[in-house]
PDB file of C-alpha atoms in Angstrom:
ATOM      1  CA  UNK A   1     117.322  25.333  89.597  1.00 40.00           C
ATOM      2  CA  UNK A   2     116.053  25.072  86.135  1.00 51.00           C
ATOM      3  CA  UNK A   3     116.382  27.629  83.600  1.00 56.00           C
ATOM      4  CA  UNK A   4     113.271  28.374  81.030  1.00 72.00           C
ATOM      5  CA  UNK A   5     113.425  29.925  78.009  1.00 80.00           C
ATOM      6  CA  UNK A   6     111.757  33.145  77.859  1.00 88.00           C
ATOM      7  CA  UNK A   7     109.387  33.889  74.920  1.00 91.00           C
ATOM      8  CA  UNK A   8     109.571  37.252  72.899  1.00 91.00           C
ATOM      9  CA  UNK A   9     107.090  39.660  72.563  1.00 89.00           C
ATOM     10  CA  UNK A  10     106.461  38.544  68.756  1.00 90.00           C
ATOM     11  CA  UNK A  11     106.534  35.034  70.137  1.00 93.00           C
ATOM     12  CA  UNK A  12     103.052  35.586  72.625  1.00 92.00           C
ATOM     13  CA  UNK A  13     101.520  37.105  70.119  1.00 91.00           C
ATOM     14  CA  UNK A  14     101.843  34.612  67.406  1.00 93.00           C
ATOM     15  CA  UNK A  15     100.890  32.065  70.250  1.00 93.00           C
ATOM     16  CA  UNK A  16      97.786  34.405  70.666  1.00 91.00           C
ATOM     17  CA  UNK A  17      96.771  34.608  66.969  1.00 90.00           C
ATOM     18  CA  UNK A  18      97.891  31.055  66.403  1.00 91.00           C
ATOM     19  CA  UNK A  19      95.829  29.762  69.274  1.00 90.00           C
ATOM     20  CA  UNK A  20      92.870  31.902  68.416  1.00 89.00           C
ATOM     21  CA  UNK A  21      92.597  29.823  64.802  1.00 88.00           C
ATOM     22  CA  UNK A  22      92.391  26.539  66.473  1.00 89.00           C
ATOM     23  CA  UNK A  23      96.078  25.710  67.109  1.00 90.00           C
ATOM     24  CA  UNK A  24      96.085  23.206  70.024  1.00 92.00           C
ATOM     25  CA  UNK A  25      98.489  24.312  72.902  1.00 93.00           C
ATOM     26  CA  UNK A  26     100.887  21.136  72.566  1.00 94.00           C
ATOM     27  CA  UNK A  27     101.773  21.899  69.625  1.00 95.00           C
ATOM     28  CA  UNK A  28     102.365  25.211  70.394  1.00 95.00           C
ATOM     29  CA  UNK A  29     104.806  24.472  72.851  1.00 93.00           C
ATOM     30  CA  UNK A  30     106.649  21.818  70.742  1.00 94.00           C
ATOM     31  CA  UNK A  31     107.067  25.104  68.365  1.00 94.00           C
ATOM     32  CA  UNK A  32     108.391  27.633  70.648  1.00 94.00           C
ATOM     33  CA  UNK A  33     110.304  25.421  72.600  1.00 93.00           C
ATOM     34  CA  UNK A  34     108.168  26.107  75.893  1.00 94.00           C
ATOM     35  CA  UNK A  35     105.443  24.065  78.272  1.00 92.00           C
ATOM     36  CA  UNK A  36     102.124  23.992  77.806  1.00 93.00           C
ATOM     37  CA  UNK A  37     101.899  25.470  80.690  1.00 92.00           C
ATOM     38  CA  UNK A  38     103.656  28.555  79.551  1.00 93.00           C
ATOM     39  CA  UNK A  39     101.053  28.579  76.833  1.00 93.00           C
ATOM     40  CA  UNK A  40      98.883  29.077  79.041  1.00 91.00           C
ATOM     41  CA  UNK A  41      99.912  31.465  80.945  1.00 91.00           C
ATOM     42  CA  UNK A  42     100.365  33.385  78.211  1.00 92.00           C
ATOM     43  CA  UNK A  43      97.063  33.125  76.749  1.00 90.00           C
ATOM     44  CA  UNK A  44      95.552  34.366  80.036  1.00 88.00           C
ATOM     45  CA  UNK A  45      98.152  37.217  80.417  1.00 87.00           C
ATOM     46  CA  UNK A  46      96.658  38.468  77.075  1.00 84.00           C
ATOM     47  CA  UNK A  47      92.946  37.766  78.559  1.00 78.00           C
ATOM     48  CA  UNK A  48      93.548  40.144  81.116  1.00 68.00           C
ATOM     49  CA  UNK A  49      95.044  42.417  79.236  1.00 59.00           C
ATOM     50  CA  UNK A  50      91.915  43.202  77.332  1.00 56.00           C
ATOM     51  CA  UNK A  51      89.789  46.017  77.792  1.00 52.00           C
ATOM     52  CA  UNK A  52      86.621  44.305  79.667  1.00 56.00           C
ATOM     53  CA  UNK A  53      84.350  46.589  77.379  1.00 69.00           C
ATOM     54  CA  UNK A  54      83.080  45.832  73.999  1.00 72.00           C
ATOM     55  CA  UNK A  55      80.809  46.527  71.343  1.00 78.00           C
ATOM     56  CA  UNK A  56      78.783  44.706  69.654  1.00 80.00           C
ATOM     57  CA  UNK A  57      78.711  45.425  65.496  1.00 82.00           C
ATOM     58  CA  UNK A  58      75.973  43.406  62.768  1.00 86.00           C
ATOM     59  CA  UNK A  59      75.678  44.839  59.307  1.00 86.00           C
ATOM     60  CA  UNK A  60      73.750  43.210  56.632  1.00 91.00           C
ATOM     61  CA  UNK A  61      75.392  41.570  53.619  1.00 90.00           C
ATOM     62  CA  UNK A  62      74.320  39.936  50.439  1.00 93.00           C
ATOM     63  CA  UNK A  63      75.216  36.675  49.748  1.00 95.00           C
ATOM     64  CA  UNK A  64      77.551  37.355  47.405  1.00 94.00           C
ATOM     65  CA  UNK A  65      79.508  39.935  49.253  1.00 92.00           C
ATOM     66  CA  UNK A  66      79.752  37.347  52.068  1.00 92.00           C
ATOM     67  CA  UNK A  67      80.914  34.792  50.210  1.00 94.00           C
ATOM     68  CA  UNK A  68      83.393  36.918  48.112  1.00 93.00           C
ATOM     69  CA  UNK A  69      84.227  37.531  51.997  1.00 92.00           C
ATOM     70  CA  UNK A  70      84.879  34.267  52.872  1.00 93.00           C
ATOM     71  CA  UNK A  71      86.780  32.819  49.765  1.00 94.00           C
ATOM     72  CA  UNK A  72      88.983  35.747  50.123  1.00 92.00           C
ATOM     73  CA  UNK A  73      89.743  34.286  54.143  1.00 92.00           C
ATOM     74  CA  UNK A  74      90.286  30.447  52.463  1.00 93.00           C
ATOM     75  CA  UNK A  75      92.780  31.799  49.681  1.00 93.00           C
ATOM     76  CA  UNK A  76      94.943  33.068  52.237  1.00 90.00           C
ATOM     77  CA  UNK A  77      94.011  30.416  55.106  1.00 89.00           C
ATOM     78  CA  UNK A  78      92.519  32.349  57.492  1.00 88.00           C
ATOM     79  CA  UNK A  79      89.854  30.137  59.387  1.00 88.00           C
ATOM     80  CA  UNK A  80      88.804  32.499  62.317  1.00 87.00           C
ATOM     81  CA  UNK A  81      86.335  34.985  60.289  1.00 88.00           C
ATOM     82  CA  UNK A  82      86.076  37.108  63.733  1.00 87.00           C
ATOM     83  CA  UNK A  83      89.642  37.451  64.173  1.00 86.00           C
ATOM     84  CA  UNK A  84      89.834  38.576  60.236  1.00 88.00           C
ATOM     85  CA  UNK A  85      87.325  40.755  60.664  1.00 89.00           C
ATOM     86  CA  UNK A  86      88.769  42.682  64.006  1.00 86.00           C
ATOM     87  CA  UNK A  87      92.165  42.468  61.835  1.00 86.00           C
ATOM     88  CA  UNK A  88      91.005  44.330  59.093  1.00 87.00           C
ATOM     89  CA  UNK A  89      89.070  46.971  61.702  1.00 86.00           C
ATOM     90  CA  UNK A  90      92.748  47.531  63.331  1.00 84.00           C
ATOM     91  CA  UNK A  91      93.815  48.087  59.750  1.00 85.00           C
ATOM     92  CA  UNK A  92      91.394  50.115  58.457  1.00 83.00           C
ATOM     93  CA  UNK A  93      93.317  53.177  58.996  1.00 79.00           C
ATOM     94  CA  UNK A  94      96.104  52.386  56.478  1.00 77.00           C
ATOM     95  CA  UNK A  95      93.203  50.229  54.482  1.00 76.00           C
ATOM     96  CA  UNK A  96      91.332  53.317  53.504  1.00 74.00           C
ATOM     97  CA  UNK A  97      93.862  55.706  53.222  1.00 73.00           C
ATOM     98  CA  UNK A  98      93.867  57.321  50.134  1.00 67.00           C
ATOM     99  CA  UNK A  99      96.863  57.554  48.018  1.00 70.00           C
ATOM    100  CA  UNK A 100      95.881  60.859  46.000  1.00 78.00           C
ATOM    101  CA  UNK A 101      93.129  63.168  46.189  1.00 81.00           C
ATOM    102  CA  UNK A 102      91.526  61.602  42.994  1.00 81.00           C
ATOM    103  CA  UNK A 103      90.753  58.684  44.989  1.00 77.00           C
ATOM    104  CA  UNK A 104      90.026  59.972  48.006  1.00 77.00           C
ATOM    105  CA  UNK A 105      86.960  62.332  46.346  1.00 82.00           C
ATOM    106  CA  UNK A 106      85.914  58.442  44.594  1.00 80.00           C
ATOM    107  CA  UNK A 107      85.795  56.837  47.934  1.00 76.00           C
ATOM    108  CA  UNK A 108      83.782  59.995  49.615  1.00 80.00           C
ATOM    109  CA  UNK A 109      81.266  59.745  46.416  1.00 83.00           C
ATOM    110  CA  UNK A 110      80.799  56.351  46.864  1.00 78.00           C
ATOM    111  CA  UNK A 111      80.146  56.387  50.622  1.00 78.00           C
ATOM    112  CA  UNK A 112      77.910  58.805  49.847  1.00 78.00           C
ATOM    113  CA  UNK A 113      75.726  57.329  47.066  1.00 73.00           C
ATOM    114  CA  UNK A 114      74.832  53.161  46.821  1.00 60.00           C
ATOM    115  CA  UNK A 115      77.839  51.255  45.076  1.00 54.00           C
ATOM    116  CA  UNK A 116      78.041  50.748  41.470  1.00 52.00           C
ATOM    117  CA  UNK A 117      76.432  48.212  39.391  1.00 53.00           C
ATOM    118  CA  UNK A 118      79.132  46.344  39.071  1.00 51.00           C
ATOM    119  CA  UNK A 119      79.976  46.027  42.603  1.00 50.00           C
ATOM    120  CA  UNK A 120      75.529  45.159  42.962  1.00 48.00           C
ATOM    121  CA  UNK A 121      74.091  42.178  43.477  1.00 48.00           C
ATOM    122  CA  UNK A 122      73.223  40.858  39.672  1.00 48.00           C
ATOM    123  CA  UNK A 123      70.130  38.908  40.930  1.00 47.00           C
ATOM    124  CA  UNK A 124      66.612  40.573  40.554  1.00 45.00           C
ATOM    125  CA  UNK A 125      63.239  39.477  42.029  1.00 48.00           C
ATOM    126  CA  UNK A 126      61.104  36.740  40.243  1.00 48.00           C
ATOM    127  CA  UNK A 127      58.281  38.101  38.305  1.00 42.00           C
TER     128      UNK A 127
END
């Protein structure tokens, strides 16, 4: 009887996050040292695994802000913007946590009121 090797926990889900950017399974396997077919079976695993409810979020950006968005993915070579984006919701907790109560009274000002100039779109209409 053969013996395969069993992947780690941090293993499946670098095969998840690798696969969901476009990683093809093969070469997946080659890199863990597994099947394809264990691949596989660990990308369903993780399917089911999944809460079968979701929500639905859309927000309206400028053009800037989305492409200050996106460069920021290509600089660090993230290519699945979803992914990124449900990343940095997982993270907001330690994102937004403020370090002193000096910035935490900035951030709750500036949720309050529109951002400042600087961070505003510089283009105005056409006369």
């Amino acid at each position: 009887m053969r013996h395969h090797r069993k992947l780690t926990d941090d293993e499946r889900r670098q095969i998840i996050e690798a696969r969901a950017e476009g990683s093809p399974a093969a070469a997946l396997a080659r890199r863990f040292g597994v099947s394809t077919r264990a691949i596989y079976n660990t990308l369903s695993r993780a399917k089911g695994a999944r809460s079968a409810s979701t929500t639905t979020m859309s927000t309206r950006l400028s053009a800037r802000q989305l492409a200050g968005f996106q460069a920021a993915l290509e600089r660090r070579g993230i290519t699945n913007q979803p992914a990124a984006l449900r990343r940095l919701m997982e993270a907001a907790d330690i994102l937004l946590r403020p370090v002193d109560q000096a910035v935490l009274d900035h951030l709750q000002a500036w949720v309050r009121r529109s951002p400042p100039k600087a961070l505003r779109s510089t283009t105005s209409p056409a006369s």
